[in-house]
Amino acid sequence: MASLFEQDIQTLKGVGEKRAKLFHKLGVFSVGALLRYYPRSYEDWSQPFTIEQAPFGTPCAIRAVVLHQPVETRIRKGMTLYKTSVTDGMRDLHLTFFNNPYILNALSEGKEYIFYGKVTGTLLRKEMSVPEFYPIASAPSICPVYRQTEGLSSRMISNAVKNALALLPDQIKDPLPHDIRMQYQLCELGYALEQIHFPDRMESMEIAKKRLVFEELFTLQLGLLQLKYRKKQDTSLPPFIDYSKEFFHLLPFHPTNAQKRAIAEAMGDMTSTQNRSPMSRLVQGDVGSGKTAVAAALCYSVIKNGVQAALMAPTEILAQQHYTSISNMLKNTGISIGLLTGSVTPAKKRKLIEQLQNGSIQLVIGTHALISDAVAFQNLGLVITDEQHRFGVAQRSLLAEKGNHPHMLVMSATPIPRTLALIIYGDLDISILDELPPGRQKIETYAISSRKRPRALQYIRTHLDEGKQAYIICPLVEESTNDMASVEQYAAALQTETFPDKVIGTLHGKMKPKEKDAVMTAFANGEIDVLVSTTVVEVGVDVPNAVIILIENAERYGLSQLHQLRGRVGRGNMKSTCILVSDAQNEEAIARLKILCSTSDGFRIADEDLRLRGPGDFFGEKQHGLPDLKIANMAEDMEVLKEAQSAARYILANDPKLALPEHRGLKGQVKLLFSVFGGQGFH
Ligand code: ADP
Ligand code: MG
């Protein structure tokens, strides 16, 4: 027999075929799903105002007696008004309803009700339009508000939930194990469901919410961790010896503590004699935090252990830059390094592949040319991918497949709050470079209105005249996929009106990778003075001579993205400037730009971004890869997420497949949450 939770929504009293269809629109098919259809917000009906004291314009509750039966007026075809007045003994309030004949019988003269709505009108004549109401005896203290759909109001949903709750037995099976509930002080499921929908007090709603948020994140973590464990297969590589200390002596600088820590964590994965699964680690570090040196240290160390290493970058120019700087770091070590990109001649390429096969090249740096079929290694031990957000998981693993379960390191320059990273990169361990090398100059950042643009351009001119370069990030075109027009127009105007004597280059999303690479290279070589671009401008490319970036319509971007863009300058030791142009008037937008002016800490900015705009920006398209959460909010529930994660680890340590009978409920929850993937792997 199907349990109550699995029963069709239509089995509920008051839900017929037609209404069931409306529930389906909201994604609610079963009674269980209805009980998990949590309110969006609550109305506090428990402390009604007097009419005199009720605030204007914000929804509130008022307790009052109906003065006369509602009066019906047909004002035109299809529009009937119902009017009545109510009083609290001191003052009157005028109510209006539209097209709702039910009002005629629902409100009776002389009876007392609680009305909930917005007070409008004037101080002398207060009004309320279409209030919600309940007779005083049956008025809720706190009223749930549900996301509704046409034909299915919040009130109807609330009634259906009430019916469903009434069917719940006293003792319902709780998927959360008892000891987990005790340890994290979480209430029982039955209480939680009741109080999340119809709280006695706001405090009890909070208690219910805490449990439900925990349960959801716990389920999410159980699923993600299961995926992660499943993926790991033992490597045939021997435990390595750590030679990274030796490498440090080759550097012209002292590694930062953060670099040392990240290297030690990665080496820990590769030297372990206990854990034989290959490393899969993400190194996250702000622009300029020195990820290249981390990569080089690891390459050096594994190559000393007799295996090969490969580093893949998303573009030719990035591969080229890595090749140059890593060759430089490793120049006196005897390690042979190859560069493999699309523009290498076929003859050279053949030779290179041969050398990779016979092991005479120990480190290869390249673009996705590295994953072409022809490429094979003698003994690939470490795979590093840079700026991974451009490579899908699939591409990463294609390169890894060229070895026998090699170690894998992913480098990302997008600071993401740690807790979010744990979710997005559920399959990777994480090291964070949260420290910049000493002596880095802060990029001076200013927010200006467009009135001051001429002055900003003048400022750019003085720098161009000294032989420096600048980036300009062009305005976004509303609703337009044609960023080319916007860039070309802007550049043309700049050329004729402002910088007739300078070379202006353009970069936009319509260009082929090769064309973009060519422009970037020309800019890096100093052949272009001002690069007008959309946000496609290359992440991670070093143009030390570019010292100013001007960003139009700055308010349109997320803080993290602005921070990324700002990181295009300040790559050398010259003072650099970022100018944010915005005519935004609203306080939030202004506050956001101020944050950027006041800090250069990418992780702090990411945290603020998360707080102000929610996690959407970070998840981007990846969000589709994760199940939808009903109640937990990544931005607000970080603490709970951490708890849920350690609880999930604890459970899986003893029962990796959730096979124990007492974990049956959990297993079901995981399957349900991950049903977007067809519950794949969770059967
Ligand atoms: P990113 O993390 O953005 O890839 P890079 O690896 O390109 O950063 O490093 C940026 C610059 O900082 C390079 O010129 C590099 O040589 C230098 N650098 C890296 N680590 C240190 C350090 N510990 N001390 C001083 N300079 C460093
Ligand atoms: Mg880099």
XYZ file of C-alpha atoms and ligand atoms in Angstrom:
711
model
C 0.000 0.000 0.000
C 1.325 3.394 -0.887
C 2.113 5.425 2.176
C 0.232 8.645 2.755
C 3.208 10.591 1.388
C 3.109 8.803 -1.929
C -0.648 9.051 -2.380
C -1.911 10.987 -5.360
C -2.845 14.554 -4.518
C -6.316 13.837 -5.862
C -7.043 11.466 -2.985
C -7.253 14.524 -0.727
C -10.615 15.879 0.315
C -11.485 18.895 -1.820
C -9.013 18.116 -4.578
C -10.748 16.960 -7.709
C -9.379 16.360 -11.154
C -9.390 20.027 -12.097
C -7.679 21.244 -8.984
C -5.202 18.371 -9.115
C -4.111 19.659 -12.526
C -3.434 23.069 -11.007
C -1.374 21.453 -8.272
C 0.587 19.631 -10.963
C 1.475 23.041 -12.395
C 3.168 23.811 -9.103
C 5.034 20.524 -9.262
C 2.840 18.948 -6.605
C 1.698 15.461 -7.552
C 1.540 13.621 -4.258
C 0.386 14.326 -0.723
C 4.020 14.161 0.322
C 4.932 16.833 -2.213
C 2.104 19.010 -0.926
C 3.382 18.705 2.630
C 6.772 19.707 1.289
C 5.299 22.658 -0.562
C 6.430 25.129 2.029
C 4.999 28.621 2.467
C 6.828 31.440 0.755
C 6.182 33.776 3.667
C 3.821 34.329 6.583
C 1.271 36.900 7.620
C 1.088 37.647 11.290
C -2.580 37.734 12.244
C -1.936 37.256 15.912
C -1.591 40.909 16.890
C -4.226 42.930 15.046
C -3.934 46.711 14.892
C -6.627 49.205 15.707
C -7.825 51.051 12.616
C -6.322 54.230 14.020
C -2.877 52.683 14.448
C -2.728 50.489 11.377
C 0.201 51.519 9.162
C -0.481 52.807 5.653
C 0.670 50.725 2.734
C 2.080 47.667 4.510
C -0.045 44.558 4.942
C -1.369 44.151 8.466
C -4.221 42.594 10.435
C -7.178 44.562 11.777
C -9.874 43.264 14.083
C -13.300 44.736 13.365
C -17.086 44.225 13.293
C -19.050 44.361 10.031
C -21.381 47.399 10.057
C -23.681 46.324 7.264
C -24.201 43.548 4.721
C -21.959 44.110 1.639
C -23.540 46.088 -1.172
C -23.218 44.979 -4.768
C -22.649 47.546 -7.558
C -22.196 46.635 -11.182
C -19.960 49.319 -12.564
C -19.618 47.892 -16.067
C -19.746 44.653 -17.907
C -17.619 42.093 -16.150
C -16.874 44.350 -13.198
C -18.913 44.166 -10.007
C -17.883 45.803 -6.758
C -18.843 44.688 -3.266
C -18.516 47.316 -0.580
C -18.971 47.293 3.148
C -17.709 49.106 6.225
C -16.331 47.716 9.436
C -15.514 49.276 12.794
C -13.358 48.606 15.796
C -15.537 50.790 17.949
C -13.332 53.848 17.512
C -13.048 54.250 13.763
C -14.445 52.859 10.557
C -12.687 51.178 7.681
C -14.129 50.869 4.161
C -13.698 47.548 2.387
C -13.916 46.853 -1.331
C -13.975 43.500 -3.129
C -14.169 42.820 -6.871
C -16.178 40.255 -8.814
C -16.614 38.018 -5.819
C -20.301 37.293 -5.087
C -19.200 34.938 -2.348
C -18.555 38.040 -0.217
C -22.328 38.618 0.092
C -22.651 35.552 2.281
C -19.203 35.420 3.783
C -19.484 38.649 5.770
C -22.421 39.111 8.142
C -23.534 42.275 9.816
C -22.601 42.484 13.488
C -20.053 39.694 13.372
C -16.403 40.191 14.221
C -13.572 39.235 11.849
C -9.893 39.683 11.386
C -9.064 41.384 8.101
C -5.640 41.273 6.550
C -4.511 43.678 3.871
C -3.019 47.063 3.080
C -4.623 50.202 4.473
C -4.951 52.922 1.845
C -7.075 56.038 1.450
C -6.637 59.148 3.584
C -6.270 59.862 7.279
C -9.963 60.760 7.355
C -11.200 57.882 5.237
C -9.257 54.651 5.571
C -9.819 51.892 3.069
C -8.768 48.350 2.419
C -9.027 46.613 -0.943
C -9.653 42.864 -1.184
C -8.510 41.935 2.302
C -8.224 38.331 3.398
C -10.431 37.620 6.365
C -11.476 35.005 8.893
C -14.216 35.026 11.525
C -12.592 35.773 14.831
C -13.099 32.248 16.181
C -11.328 30.489 13.324
C -8.684 33.102 12.507
C -5.188 31.695 12.324
C -2.516 33.317 14.406
C 0.041 33.109 11.657
C -1.166 32.598 8.133
C 1.019 30.830 5.549
C 1.403 32.431 2.135
C 2.052 30.022 -0.718
C 3.291 30.595 -4.198
C 0.027 30.354 -6.095
C -0.988 29.867 -9.682
C -3.994 31.124 -11.582
C -7.062 29.357 -10.269
C -5.269 28.040 -7.208
C -4.950 30.640 -4.484
C -2.742 30.561 -1.463
C -5.869 30.056 0.625
C -6.901 26.957 -1.350
C -3.426 25.522 -1.008
C -3.491 26.214 2.678
C -6.797 24.335 3.002
C -5.448 21.338 1.132
C -2.374 21.301 3.350
C -4.611 21.428 6.405
C -6.489 18.373 5.166
C -3.270 16.533 4.453
C -1.847 17.328 7.875
C -5.013 16.002 9.497
C -4.339 12.615 7.914
C -0.844 12.342 9.353
C -0.595 9.617 11.977
C 0.763 10.580 15.409
C 3.983 8.769 14.777
C 5.387 9.323 11.321
C 8.575 7.654 10.205
C 11.336 10.201 10.355
C 14.026 9.789 7.699
C 16.529 11.577 9.933
C 18.266 9.071 12.201
C 17.529 9.630 15.859
C 21.134 10.300 16.892
C 21.584 12.884 14.142
C 18.463 14.641 15.354
C 19.748 14.625 18.910
C 23.214 15.780 17.975
C 22.040 18.740 15.923
C 18.979 19.457 18.080
C 16.409 19.021 15.387
C 12.702 18.560 15.945
C 10.701 15.593 14.664
C 9.312 15.534 11.141
C 5.641 15.606 12.202
C 6.105 18.702 14.331
C 8.209 20.332 11.630
C 5.588 19.844 8.928
C 2.823 21.157 11.137
C 4.715 24.207 12.309
C 6.185 25.159 8.952
C 2.671 25.431 7.529
C 0.671 26.597 10.539
C 3.046 27.896 13.152
C 1.735 28.629 16.635
C 4.391 31.282 16.991
C 7.193 32.527 14.751
C 9.661 30.832 17.098
C 8.164 27.425 16.447
C 8.283 28.099 12.709
C 12.012 28.767 13.085
C 12.486 25.472 14.900
C 10.611 23.652 12.158
C 12.514 25.473 9.465
C 15.874 24.648 10.958
C 15.074 20.967 10.852
C 13.727 21.035 7.309
C 16.665 23.046 6.011
C 19.029 20.622 7.670
C 17.196 17.657 6.259
C 17.335 19.054 2.752
C 21.005 19.970 2.826
C 21.841 16.701 4.532
C 20.072 14.822 1.754
C 21.874 16.895 -0.858
C 25.223 16.181 0.727
C 24.510 12.478 1.044
C 23.798 12.364 -2.673
C 26.824 14.416 -3.684
C 29.195 12.509 -1.450
C 27.898 9.224 -2.748
C 28.612 10.409 -6.285
C 32.068 11.469 -5.232
C 32.983 8.166 -3.570
C 31.637 6.193 -6.456
C 33.832 8.034 -8.927
C 37.054 7.335 -7.139
C 38.933 4.321 -8.305
C 42.322 3.365 -7.029
C 45.266 4.691 -8.960
C 48.022 2.425 -10.136
C 50.555 5.148 -9.426
C 52.813 4.516 -6.455
C 52.719 6.910 -3.517
C 54.954 9.816 -4.492
C 57.753 11.490 -2.602
C 57.274 15.194 -1.983
C 59.989 17.250 -3.704
C 58.187 20.556 -3.533
C 60.555 22.038 -0.917
C 63.346 21.588 -3.414
C 61.322 23.495 -5.964
C 60.921 26.482 -3.655
C 64.667 27.116 -3.941
C 64.241 27.584 -7.670
C 61.813 30.461 -7.238
C 62.952 34.073 -7.264
C 60.516 34.731 -4.382
C 59.283 33.077 -1.204
C 56.014 31.264 -1.670
C 53.158 32.690 0.350
C 51.754 30.643 3.201
C 48.661 30.034 1.142
C 50.726 28.676 -1.737
C 52.652 26.421 0.651
C 49.417 25.163 2.147
C 47.819 24.394 -1.215
C 50.940 22.594 -2.396
C 51.139 20.612 0.842
C 47.477 19.613 0.553
C 47.906 18.436 -3.009
C 51.137 16.625 -2.209
C 49.357 15.043 0.735
C 46.884 13.486 -1.693
C 49.653 12.170 -3.906
C 52.034 10.880 -1.228
C 49.405 9.074 0.809
C 50.024 5.385 1.304
C 46.602 4.950 2.911
C 44.263 6.536 0.428
C 45.020 5.222 -3.018
C 42.372 7.120 -4.899
C 43.875 9.728 -7.222
C 43.837 13.371 -6.224
C 40.917 15.431 -7.486
C 41.484 18.849 -6.106
C 40.398 22.366 -6.908
C 42.769 25.245 -6.225
C 40.841 28.460 -5.985
C 42.731 31.691 -5.923
C 42.062 35.245 -6.821
C 43.811 36.720 -9.842
C 47.447 37.212 -9.019
C 47.469 34.833 -6.067
C 50.147 32.769 -7.767
C 48.423 29.658 -9.026
C 51.049 29.121 -11.716
C 53.769 28.589 -9.129
C 51.539 26.073 -7.347
C 51.054 24.191 -10.603
C 54.771 24.308 -11.323
C 55.658 23.005 -7.859
C 53.389 20.014 -8.316
C 54.638 19.306 -11.830
C 58.201 19.474 -10.607
C 57.478 17.149 -7.736
C 55.669 14.448 -9.704
C 58.188 14.561 -12.555
C 60.958 13.906 -10.012
C 58.943 10.806 -9.179
C 59.372 9.618 -12.743
C 55.980 10.401 -14.279
C 54.764 12.983 -16.790
C 52.536 15.976 -16.187
C 50.145 17.884 -18.460
C 48.695 21.350 -18.047
C 45.694 22.388 -20.118
C 44.587 26.014 -20.557
C 41.449 27.210 -22.329
C 43.129 29.432 -24.903
C 46.275 29.525 -26.928
C 47.561 32.698 -25.376
C 47.069 31.410 -21.847
C 48.864 28.197 -22.738
C 51.675 30.263 -24.213
C 51.958 32.386 -21.078
C 52.002 29.355 -18.819
C 54.643 27.801 -21.014
C 56.832 30.875 -20.743
C 56.514 31.365 -17.009
C 56.796 27.698 -16.053
C 59.757 27.149 -18.385
C 61.336 30.045 -16.607
C 60.738 28.577 -13.149
C 62.045 25.164 -14.192
C 64.909 26.371 -16.361
C 67.822 24.810 -14.469
C 66.193 21.515 -13.622
C 66.760 19.541 -16.799
C 63.011 18.960 -17.112
C 61.959 18.982 -20.754
C 58.832 20.936 -21.513
C 56.648 20.942 -24.633
C 53.984 23.328 -25.889
C 51.062 21.863 -27.791
C 48.452 24.172 -29.261
C 46.367 24.316 -32.399
C 48.869 26.493 -34.189
C 51.802 24.117 -33.836
C 52.760 22.817 -37.291
C 51.821 19.209 -38.080
C 55.459 18.155 -38.289
C 56.286 19.670 -34.929
C 53.155 18.196 -33.487
C 54.087 14.689 -34.661
C 57.487 15.038 -33.112
C 56.017 16.287 -29.847
C 53.568 13.421 -29.638
C 56.385 10.976 -30.231
C 58.342 12.550 -27.420
C 55.363 12.336 -25.096
C 54.989 8.693 -25.997
C 58.611 7.803 -25.395
C 58.781 9.922 -22.274
C 61.476 12.321 -23.430
C 59.107 15.222 -22.754
C 58.098 15.276 -19.133
C 55.796 18.243 -19.006
C 53.417 19.332 -21.717
C 51.475 22.578 -21.650
C 48.721 23.188 -24.137
C 45.156 23.862 -25.138
C 42.463 21.276 -25.768
C 44.728 20.081 -28.564
C 46.016 17.949 -25.702
C 42.890 15.846 -25.657
C 42.939 15.007 -29.360
C 43.068 11.295 -30.073
C 46.596 11.293 -31.399
C 48.068 12.418 -28.101
C 49.346 9.631 -25.871
C 51.705 9.555 -22.939
C 54.275 7.139 -21.672
C 53.267 7.589 -18.069
C 50.937 10.458 -17.281
C 50.793 11.054 -13.544
C 49.294 14.520 -13.119
C 46.740 16.491 -15.073
C 46.191 20.169 -14.356
C 43.487 22.287 -15.955
C 43.466 26.051 -15.633
C 40.364 28.250 -15.509
C 38.253 25.184 -15.429
C 34.905 26.876 -15.840
C 35.452 26.667 -19.576
C 36.125 22.976 -19.558
C 33.306 20.657 -18.772
C 33.825 17.780 -16.416
C 33.901 15.632 -19.535
C 36.921 17.378 -21.031
C 38.783 17.164 -17.774
C 38.294 13.453 -17.677
C 39.203 12.995 -21.352
C 42.662 14.264 -20.568
C 42.796 12.151 -17.431
C 41.948 9.073 -19.474
C 45.257 9.417 -21.242
C 46.810 8.098 -18.064
C 45.846 5.331 -15.709
C 43.807 7.243 -13.128
C 46.301 10.112 -12.868
C 46.101 12.785 -10.209
C 44.017 15.754 -11.186
C 44.186 19.396 -10.200
C 41.773 22.088 -11.326
C 42.682 25.751 -10.983
C 40.055 28.465 -10.831
C 40.389 32.221 -10.539
C 36.769 32.760 -9.595
C 36.508 33.213 -5.887
C 33.411 31.458 -4.655
C 32.364 31.352 -1.033
C 33.801 28.141 0.299
C 30.513 26.599 1.224
C 29.154 27.180 -2.243
C 32.273 25.731 -3.779
C 31.731 22.622 -1.702
C 28.391 22.222 -3.372
C 29.298 23.154 -6.907
C 32.465 21.127 -6.905
C 31.055 18.335 -4.789
C 33.381 15.926 -6.536
C 36.561 17.864 -5.765
C 38.558 18.608 -2.640
C 39.338 22.271 -2.295
C 42.421 24.346 -1.517
C 42.129 28.078 -1.306
C 44.782 30.699 -2.011
C 43.432 33.444 0.192
C 46.559 35.555 0.234
C 48.284 37.656 -2.377
C 52.076 37.820 -2.656
C 53.461 40.708 -0.635
C 53.916 44.151 -2.125
C 51.039 43.867 -4.566
C 49.651 47.270 -5.406
C 46.013 47.774 -4.728
C 44.070 48.653 -7.841
C 42.607 52.092 -7.185
C 38.897 51.797 -7.862
C 36.477 54.659 -8.425
C 32.773 54.758 -9.150
C 31.756 57.740 -11.280
C 28.641 58.905 -13.083
C 28.656 59.228 -16.848
C 28.883 63.008 -16.500
C 32.486 62.480 -15.485
C 33.281 60.172 -18.391
C 35.124 62.896 -20.336
C 37.453 63.392 -17.388
C 38.018 59.673 -17.109
C 38.887 59.506 -20.797
C 41.264 62.404 -20.311
C 42.899 60.452 -17.498
C 43.234 57.481 -19.815
C 44.789 59.724 -22.459
C 47.593 60.900 -20.171
C 48.492 57.268 -19.563
C 48.294 56.322 -23.210
C 50.613 59.204 -23.977
C 53.121 57.661 -21.586
C 52.928 54.452 -23.605
C 50.563 52.591 -21.273
C 47.440 50.697 -22.364
C 43.818 50.534 -21.291
C 40.777 48.312 -21.423
C 37.269 49.597 -21.884
C 34.370 47.285 -21.148
C 31.545 48.403 -23.346
C 27.925 48.923 -22.332
C 25.787 45.848 -22.524
C 23.116 45.973 -25.145
C 19.680 45.321 -23.746
C 18.130 42.060 -24.918
C 20.742 41.737 -27.537
C 22.860 38.848 -28.552
C 24.626 41.183 -30.886
C 27.400 42.471 -28.687
C 29.434 43.067 -31.794
C 27.483 46.154 -32.870
C 27.816 47.690 -29.460
C 31.565 47.142 -29.331
C 32.169 48.330 -32.871
C 30.057 51.459 -32.416
C 31.703 52.348 -29.161
C 35.151 51.797 -30.607
C 34.367 53.859 -33.708
C 33.108 56.762 -31.621
C 36.133 56.562 -29.370
C 38.422 56.580 -32.355
C 36.922 59.628 -34.040
C 35.958 61.694 -31.023
C 38.539 60.939 -28.373
C 41.599 59.014 -29.473
C 42.115 59.693 -33.199
C 45.837 59.186 -32.779
C 45.668 55.829 -30.960
C 45.217 52.249 -32.067
C 41.931 50.843 -30.878
C 41.175 47.141 -30.912
C 37.913 45.322 -30.368
C 36.948 42.019 -28.837
C 33.511 40.472 -28.656
C 31.644 37.221 -28.356
C 30.969 36.895 -32.087
C 34.641 36.411 -32.857
C 36.160 32.993 -33.392
C 38.607 31.809 -30.731
C 41.462 32.270 -33.185
C 40.484 35.870 -33.901
C 40.174 36.626 -30.207
C 43.548 35.094 -29.557
C 45.089 37.226 -32.291
C 43.635 40.447 -30.837
C 44.688 39.498 -27.301
C 48.190 38.729 -28.514
C 48.413 42.034 -30.353
C 47.269 43.817 -27.218
C 49.751 41.908 -25.055
C 52.494 42.865 -27.529
C 51.610 46.531 -27.234
C 50.332 46.880 -30.793
C 46.942 48.074 -29.548
C 46.546 51.028 -27.179
C 42.943 50.672 -26.108
C 41.056 47.431 -26.177
C 37.299 47.886 -26.341
C 35.649 44.680 -25.320
C 32.667 42.936 -23.845
C 33.192 40.779 -20.819
C 34.720 38.084 -23.021
C 38.093 39.668 -22.392
C 40.435 36.892 -21.446
C 40.703 35.857 -17.828
C 44.223 35.235 -16.705
C 46.093 36.865 -19.575
C 48.902 39.051 -18.363
C 49.266 42.455 -19.956
C 51.408 44.241 -17.385
C 51.434 47.441 -19.426
C 47.631 47.787 -19.277
C 47.034 49.961 -16.253
C 43.494 51.272 -16.560
C 40.199 49.538 -17.036
C 37.013 51.508 -17.509
C 33.760 49.596 -17.143
C 30.546 51.078 -18.543
C 27.177 50.283 -16.928
C 28.952 48.822 -13.965
C 25.695 48.322 -12.078
C 24.675 45.620 -14.518
C 27.291 43.154 -13.372
C 27.668 40.997 -10.326
C 30.353 42.128 -7.916
C 32.394 39.031 -8.516
C 32.332 39.617 -12.218
C 33.433 43.230 -11.776
C 36.206 42.018 -9.569
C 37.274 39.558 -12.253
C 37.274 42.303 -14.850
C 39.252 44.571 -12.574
C 41.844 41.821 -12.312
C 42.744 42.437 -15.969
C 44.877 45.352 -14.756
C 47.437 45.524 -11.978
C 49.364 42.633 -13.474
C 52.663 44.458 -13.366
C 54.241 46.657 -10.726
C 52.710 49.885 -12.018
C 49.909 51.639 -10.224
C 46.634 50.628 -11.817
C 43.150 52.045 -11.854
C 39.661 50.697 -12.309
C 36.893 53.150 -13.190
C 33.305 52.029 -12.753
C 30.889 54.158 -14.742
C 27.308 54.028 -13.549
C 24.292 56.296 -13.425
C 22.389 53.943 -11.178
C 20.387 55.832 -8.594
C 19.215 53.097 -6.305
C 20.926 52.655 -3.004
C 21.646 48.983 -3.371
C 23.513 49.455 -6.630
C 25.508 52.289 -5.122
C 26.296 50.244 -2.032
C 27.517 47.379 -4.194
C 29.886 49.549 -6.175
C 31.193 51.013 -2.921
C 32.148 47.551 -1.717
C 34.253 47.144 -4.782
C 35.961 50.479 -4.217
C 36.764 49.563 -0.644
C 38.158 46.060 -0.886
C 40.216 43.944 -3.216
C 39.653 40.681 -1.399
C 37.926 38.447 -3.933
C 36.512 36.138 -1.312
C 35.007 38.990 0.664
C 33.512 40.359 -2.509
C 32.126 36.945 -3.359
C 30.543 36.716 0.092
C 28.946 40.136 -0.341
C 27.757 39.212 -3.792
C 26.199 36.078 -2.421
C 24.532 38.057 0.335
C 23.211 40.750 -1.991
C 22.283 38.775 -5.076
C 21.944 35.206 -3.916
C 23.738 32.196 -5.288
C 22.343 32.361 -8.824
C 25.320 34.221 -10.219
C 27.739 31.667 -8.932
C 25.893 28.619 -10.010
C 25.276 29.993 -13.461
C 24.421 27.227 -15.803
C 25.851 24.735 -13.410
C 22.842 25.300 -11.282
C 20.978 22.972 -13.572
C 23.300 20.251 -12.488
C 22.071 20.468 -8.938
C 18.673 19.515 -7.640
C 16.252 22.298 -6.772
C 16.095 23.120 -3.115
C 12.721 23.845 -1.585
C 13.584 25.499 1.675
C 17.325 25.795 2.145
C 18.984 28.958 0.926
C 22.630 28.584 0.069
C 23.345 32.156 0.984
C 21.747 32.086 4.405
C 22.161 28.530 5.527
C 25.903 28.120 5.327
C 26.273 27.066 8.929
C 23.655 24.377 8.592
C 25.268 23.264 5.360
C 28.514 22.609 7.177
C 26.742 20.612 9.849
C 24.825 18.668 7.242
C 28.001 17.891 5.430
C 29.763 16.453 8.429
C 26.656 14.511 9.399
C 26.515 13.065 5.879
C 30.179 12.063 6.042
C 29.550 10.376 9.351
C 26.605 8.368 8.059
C 28.342 7.321 4.847
C 31.505 6.285 6.671
C 29.517 3.474 8.267
C 27.030 2.825 5.530
C 28.344 4.088 2.176
C 25.380 2.725 0.213
C 22.705 3.631 2.749
C 21.835 -0.027 2.802
C 20.992 -0.380 6.482
C 17.274 -0.656 7.239
C 17.387 2.427 9.461
C 18.668 4.428 6.509
C 15.917 3.380 4.153
C 14.080 6.668 4.658
C 17.212 8.645 3.863
C 17.887 6.643 0.778
C 14.383 7.426 -0.412
C 14.916 11.122 0.233
C 18.167 11.159 -1.732
C 16.482 9.415 -4.614
C 13.642 11.894 -4.527
C 15.880 14.952 -4.396
C 18.072 13.716 -7.203
C 15.162 12.595 -9.313
C 16.112 15.332 -11.804
C 18.860 12.946 -12.794
C 16.381 10.133 -12.905
C 17.623 9.249 -9.446
C 20.569 7.778 -11.305
C 22.901 5.784 -9.155
C 20.687 6.012 -6.131
C 18.655 2.856 -6.531
P 47.287 33.715 -10.946
O 46.900 33.075 -9.657
O 46.408 34.844 -11.298
O 47.443 32.702 -12.054
P 50.082 34.043 -11.366
O 50.477 32.654 -11.080
O 50.005 34.475 -12.768
O 48.699 34.359 -10.651
O 51.035 35.000 -10.533
C 50.971 36.389 -10.670
C 52.342 37.002 -10.492
O 52.784 36.868 -9.146
C 53.405 36.356 -11.338
O 54.200 37.381 -11.873
C 54.203 35.513 -10.362
O 55.525 35.364 -10.741
C 54.088 36.308 -9.089
N 54.150 35.505 -7.853
C 53.583 34.313 -7.635
N 53.818 33.896 -6.366
C 54.546 34.859 -5.770
C 55.106 35.006 -4.454
N 54.941 34.100 -3.505
N 55.809 36.139 -4.198
C 55.966 37.075 -5.147
N 55.481 36.992 -6.398
C 54.770 35.896 -6.723
Mg 46.688 32.265 -13.914
